[in-house]
PDB file of C-alpha atoms in Angstrom:
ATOM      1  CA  UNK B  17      76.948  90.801 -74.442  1.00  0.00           C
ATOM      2  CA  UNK B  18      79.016  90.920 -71.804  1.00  0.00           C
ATOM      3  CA  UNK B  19      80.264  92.921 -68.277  1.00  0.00           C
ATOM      4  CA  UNK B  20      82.309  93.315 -65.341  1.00  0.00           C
ATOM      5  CA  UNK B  21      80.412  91.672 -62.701  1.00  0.00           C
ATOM      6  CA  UNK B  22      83.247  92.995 -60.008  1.00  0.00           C
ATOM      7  CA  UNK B  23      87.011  93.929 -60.866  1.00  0.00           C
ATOM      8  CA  UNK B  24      87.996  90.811 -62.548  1.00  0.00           C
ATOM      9  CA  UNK B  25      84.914  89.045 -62.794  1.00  0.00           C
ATOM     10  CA  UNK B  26      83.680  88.924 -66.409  1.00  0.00           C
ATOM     11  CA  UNK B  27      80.466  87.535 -67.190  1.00  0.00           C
ATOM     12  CA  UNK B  28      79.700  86.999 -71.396  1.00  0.00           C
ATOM     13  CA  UNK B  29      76.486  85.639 -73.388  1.00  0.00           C
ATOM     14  CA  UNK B  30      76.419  84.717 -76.513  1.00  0.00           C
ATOM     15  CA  UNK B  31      73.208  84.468 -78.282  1.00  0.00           C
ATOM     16  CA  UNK B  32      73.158  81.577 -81.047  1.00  0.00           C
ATOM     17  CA  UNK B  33      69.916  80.896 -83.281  1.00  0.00           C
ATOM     18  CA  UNK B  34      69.210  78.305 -86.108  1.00  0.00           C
ATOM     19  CA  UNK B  35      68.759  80.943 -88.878  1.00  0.00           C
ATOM     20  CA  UNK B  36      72.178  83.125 -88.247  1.00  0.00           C
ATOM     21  CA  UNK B  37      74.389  80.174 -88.255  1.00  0.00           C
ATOM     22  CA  UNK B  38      72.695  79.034 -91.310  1.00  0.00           C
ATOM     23  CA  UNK B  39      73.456  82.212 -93.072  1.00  0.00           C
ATOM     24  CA  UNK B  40      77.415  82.814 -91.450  1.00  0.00           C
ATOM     25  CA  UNK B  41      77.334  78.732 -92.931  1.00  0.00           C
ATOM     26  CA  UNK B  42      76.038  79.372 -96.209  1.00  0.00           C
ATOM     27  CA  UNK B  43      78.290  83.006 -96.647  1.00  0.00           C
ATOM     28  CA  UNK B  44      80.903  80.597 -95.954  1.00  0.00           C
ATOM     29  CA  UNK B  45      80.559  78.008 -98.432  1.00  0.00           C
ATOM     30  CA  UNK B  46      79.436  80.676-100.873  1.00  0.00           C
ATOM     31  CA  UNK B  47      82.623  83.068-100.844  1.00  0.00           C
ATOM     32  CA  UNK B  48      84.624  79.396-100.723  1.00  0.00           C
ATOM     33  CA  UNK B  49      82.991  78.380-103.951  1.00  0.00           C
ATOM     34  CA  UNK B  50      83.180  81.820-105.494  1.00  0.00           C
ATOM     35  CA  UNK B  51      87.144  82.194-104.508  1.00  0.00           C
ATOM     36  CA  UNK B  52      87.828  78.648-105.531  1.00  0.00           C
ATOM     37  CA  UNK B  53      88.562  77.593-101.632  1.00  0.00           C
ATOM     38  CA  UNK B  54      88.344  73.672-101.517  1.00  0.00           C
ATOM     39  CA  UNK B  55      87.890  73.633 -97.568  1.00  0.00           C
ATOM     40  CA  UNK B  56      85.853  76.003 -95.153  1.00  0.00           C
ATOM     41  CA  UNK B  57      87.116  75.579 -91.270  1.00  0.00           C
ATOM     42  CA  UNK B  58      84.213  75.795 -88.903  1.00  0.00           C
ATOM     43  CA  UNK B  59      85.889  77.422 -85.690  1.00  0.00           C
ATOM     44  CA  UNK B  60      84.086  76.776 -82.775  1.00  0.00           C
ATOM     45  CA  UNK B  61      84.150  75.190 -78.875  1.00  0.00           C
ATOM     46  CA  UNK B  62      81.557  72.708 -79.428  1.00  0.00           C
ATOM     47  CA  UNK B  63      83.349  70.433 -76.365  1.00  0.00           C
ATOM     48  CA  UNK B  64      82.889  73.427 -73.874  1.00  0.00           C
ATOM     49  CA  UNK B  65      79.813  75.318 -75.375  1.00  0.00           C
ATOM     50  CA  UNK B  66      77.425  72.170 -76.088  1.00  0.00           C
ATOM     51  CA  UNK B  67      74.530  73.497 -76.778  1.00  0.00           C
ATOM     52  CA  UNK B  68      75.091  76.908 -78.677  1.00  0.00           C
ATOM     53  CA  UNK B  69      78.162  76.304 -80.287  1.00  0.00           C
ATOM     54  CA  UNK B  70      76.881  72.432 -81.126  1.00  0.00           C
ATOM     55  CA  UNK B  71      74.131  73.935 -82.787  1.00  0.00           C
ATOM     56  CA  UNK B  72      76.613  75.692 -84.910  1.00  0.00           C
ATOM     57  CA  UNK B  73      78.815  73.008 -85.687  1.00  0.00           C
ATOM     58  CA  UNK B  74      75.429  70.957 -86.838  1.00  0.00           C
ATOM     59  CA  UNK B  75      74.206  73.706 -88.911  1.00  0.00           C
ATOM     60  CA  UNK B  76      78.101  74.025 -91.073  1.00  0.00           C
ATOM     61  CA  UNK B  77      78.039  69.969 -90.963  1.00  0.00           C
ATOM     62  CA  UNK B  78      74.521  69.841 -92.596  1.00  0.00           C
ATOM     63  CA  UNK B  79      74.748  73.246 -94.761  1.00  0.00           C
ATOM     64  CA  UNK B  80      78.702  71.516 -96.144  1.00  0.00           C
ATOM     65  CA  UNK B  81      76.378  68.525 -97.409  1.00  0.00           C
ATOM     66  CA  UNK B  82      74.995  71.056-100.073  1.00  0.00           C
ATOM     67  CA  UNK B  83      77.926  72.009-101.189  1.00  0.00           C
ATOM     68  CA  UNK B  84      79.852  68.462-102.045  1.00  0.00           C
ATOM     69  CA  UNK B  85      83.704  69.966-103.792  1.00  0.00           C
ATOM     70  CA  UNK B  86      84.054  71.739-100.480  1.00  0.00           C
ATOM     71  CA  UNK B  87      85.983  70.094 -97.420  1.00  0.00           C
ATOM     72  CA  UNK B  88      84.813  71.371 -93.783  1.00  0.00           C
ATOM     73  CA  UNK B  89      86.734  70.770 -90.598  1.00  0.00           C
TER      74      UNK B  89
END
């Protein structure tokens, strides 16, 4: 979601929750395995967005433990 607060003033939120990054990290491993992929790149700004996009980054690092052949960064 996001708007123009005042001509050139943008304001943006992002909603993250447990359960859709576990399912954009497990469609990612999945169409890695299936497409014989050996690494899946988590993009993110983990540094800057701590708490949302840290909870994705945690989600890919634990959901890549399932899937052992396959290489995240």
């Amino acid at each position: 979601m996001e708007h123009e607060l005042v001509p050139g003033v943008i304001e943006c939120l992002k909603i993250m929750t447990r359960v859709k990054c576990e399912r954009v990290a497990k469609f990612a491993f999945d169409y890695a395995t299936k497409h014989g992929r050996k690494k899946v790149t988590a993009v993110h700004k983990a540094n800057i967005m701590k708490l949302g996009d840290g909870l994705f980054l945690n989600v890919c690092t634990e959901t890549s433990k399932l899937y052992p052949k396959i290489e995240i960064s």
